[in-house]
Every structure is written in C-alpha cells, then in structure tokens.
CSV table of C-alpha atoms in Angstrom, one decimal:
chain,number,residue,atom,x,y,z
A,375,MET,CA,18.3,15.2,-9.7
A,376,LYS,CA,21.3,17.5,-9.6
A,377,GLU,CA,24.9,17.7,-7.6
A,378,VAL,CA,25.5,21.1,-6.1
A,379,VAL,CA,29.4,21.2,-5.0
A,380,LEU,CA,29.1,24.3,-2.0
A,381,SER,CA,32.1,26.5,-1.3
A,382,ASN,CA,33.3,24.1,1.1
A,383,GLY,CA,33.9,21.3,-1.2
A,384,LYS,CA,30.5,19.4,0.2
A,385,LYS,CA,28.3,18.0,-1.9
A,386,VAL,CA,24.1,18.3,-2.2
A,387,ILE,CA,21.8,16.6,-4.3
A,388,VAL,CA,18.7,18.5,-4.8
A,389,LYS,CA,15.9,15.9,-5.8
A,390,LYS,CA,12.5,16.4,-7.7
A,391,GLY,CA,9.8,17.3,-5.4
A,392,LYS,CA,5.9,16.6,-5.4
A,393,ALA,CA,2.9,18.4,-4.8
A,394,LYS,CA,3.1,16.8,-1.4
A,395,ASP,CA,6.7,18.5,-0.7
A,396,TYR,CA,5.1,22.2,-1.4
A,397,ILE,CA,1.9,21.4,0.2
A,398,GLN,CA,4.1,20.3,3.3
A,399,ALA,CA,6.4,23.7,2.8
A,400,ARG,CA,3.8,25.8,3.1
A,401,LYS,CA,2.5,24.0,6.2
A,402,ILE,CA,5.9,24.6,8.0
A,403,ALA,CA,6.5,28.0,6.4
A,404,THR,CA,5.3,30.6,8.7
A,405,THR,CA,5.9,33.9,7.3
A,406,SER,CA,6.5,34.6,3.2
A,407,ASN,CA,7.1,32.8,0.0
A,408,ALA,CA,10.8,33.0,0.7
A,409,ASP,CA,10.4,30.9,3.6
A,410,VAL,CA,8.6,28.4,1.6
A,411,PHE,CA,11.3,28.0,-0.5
A,412,LEU,CA,14.2,27.7,2.2
A,413,VAL,CA,11.6,24.8,3.8
A,414,LEU,CA,11.5,23.2,0.0
A,415,LEU,CA,15.4,23.1,0.2
A,416,HIS,CA,15.0,21.2,3.5
A,417,LEU,CA,12.5,18.5,1.9
A,418,LEU,CA,14.4,18.1,-1.1
A,419,THR,CA,18.2,18.1,-0.9
A,420,GLU,CA,20.5,15.7,1.0
A,421,THR,CA,24.1,14.8,1.3
A,422,PRO,CA,25.3,11.9,-0.7
A,423,GLU,CA,24.9,10.1,2.4
A,424,GLY,CA,21.4,10.4,2.7
A,425,LYS,CA,21.4,13.4,5.5
A,426,LYS,CA,18.9,16.3,5.0
A,427,LEU,CA,20.4,19.7,5.7
A,428,THR,CA,18.5,21.4,8.5
A,429,LEU,CA,16.8,24.8,8.3
A,430,GLU,CA,19.8,25.9,10.2
A,431,GLU,CA,22.1,24.8,8.2
A,432,LEU,CA,20.7,26.4,5.0
A,433,GLU,CA,20.3,29.5,6.7
A,434,GLU,CA,23.7,29.8,7.5
A,435,LEU,CA,25.3,29.1,4.0
A,436,PRO,CA,27.2,31.6,2.5
A,437,LEU,CA,24.8,33.6,0.1
A,438,GLY,CA,26.7,32.2,-3.3
A,439,ASP,CA,25.9,28.5,-1.9
A,440,TYR,CA,22.2,29.3,-0.8
A,441,MET,CA,21.7,30.6,-4.3
A,442,ALA,CA,23.2,27.7,-6.2
A,443,LEU,CA,20.8,25.6,-4.6
A,444,GLU,CA,17.6,27.6,-5.1
A,445,ASN,CA,18.7,27.5,-8.8
A,446,ALA,CA,19.5,23.9,-8.6
A,447,LEU,CA,16.0,23.7,-7.1
A,448,PHE,CA,14.1,25.2,-10.2
A,449,GLU,CA,16.6,23.2,-12.7
A,450,VAL,CA,15.3,20.1,-11.2
A,451,ASN,CA,11.4,21.4,-10.7
A,452,PRO,CA,10.6,24.0,-13.6
A,453,LEU,CA,7.7,25.7,-13.4
A,454,PRO,CA,5.2,26.6,-16.3
A,455,GLU,CA,6.6,30.0,-18.1
A,456,ASP,CA,3.1,31.7,-16.5
A,457,LEU,CA,4.3,30.7,-13.2
A,458,LYS,CA,7.6,31.2,-12.8
A,459,LYS,CA,7.4,35.4,-12.0
A,460,GLN,CA,4.8,34.2,-9.2
A,461,PHE,CA,6.6,31.8,-7.2
A,462,SER,CA,10.2,33.0,-8.2
A,463,PRO,CA,12.1,33.9,-5.3
A,464,SER,CA,13.0,37.3,-7.0
A,465,SER,CA,9.7,37.9,-7.5
A,466,ASP,CA,8.0,41.3,-6.6
A,467,LYS,CA,5.9,39.4,-3.8
A,468,VAL,CA,9.2,38.4,-2.6
A,469,SER,CA,11.2,42.0,-2.6
A,470,ASP,CA,8.2,43.5,-1.0
A,471,THR,CA,8.2,41.6,1.7
A,472,LEU,CA,12.3,42.0,2.2
A,473,ASN,CA,11.7,45.7,1.8
C-alpha cells in the first residue's frame, strides 16, 4: 500500500491489486487502455476511512493528483520490464488513442 496526499490535503491509499482486479477493470472499461487505468484506480484506491473514489471523482481530479495516483499504482504494482511500455499509460498505444 501507498498513501498519496492530494493537493487539497486529502489522503488516498493505493492498494496492491490482483489479476481479478485487472480483469474486472477490463470488463468495465469501454474504450482504451487509458480507461483501464482509470478503472484500476477506482478499484484499488480508497480514503483512510475506506471510501472508494468514484470514476467521476477520479476524472475531476487536478491532473497532478491523478498522475500522482497513477504513479503510485505502478509503484505498488510494478510491471516486469518487458511489459512496462505495453501497459504504461504513456505508451504509444495510449498516445495514438488520444491523438
């Protein structure tokens, strides 16, 4: 687990995930790999009181806060080197989707 302090001072805990979390995120996500990361953040983050952040709350975060959570997601759930480019939100696949 890793605690992230958002720019508004609120704390969010990023948890270690399991294969079932990724599978569920893929089922929920509808358009691109970037959406999978958003859903993974929804599934694997919560406040210290145990409240999950909604997809809408995550989408409305300042970009720096969202990137801090995404970075923490990969710190807590590191990918093997050969998969980092394929699944990284900054990969060409995601960049192509955004363009």
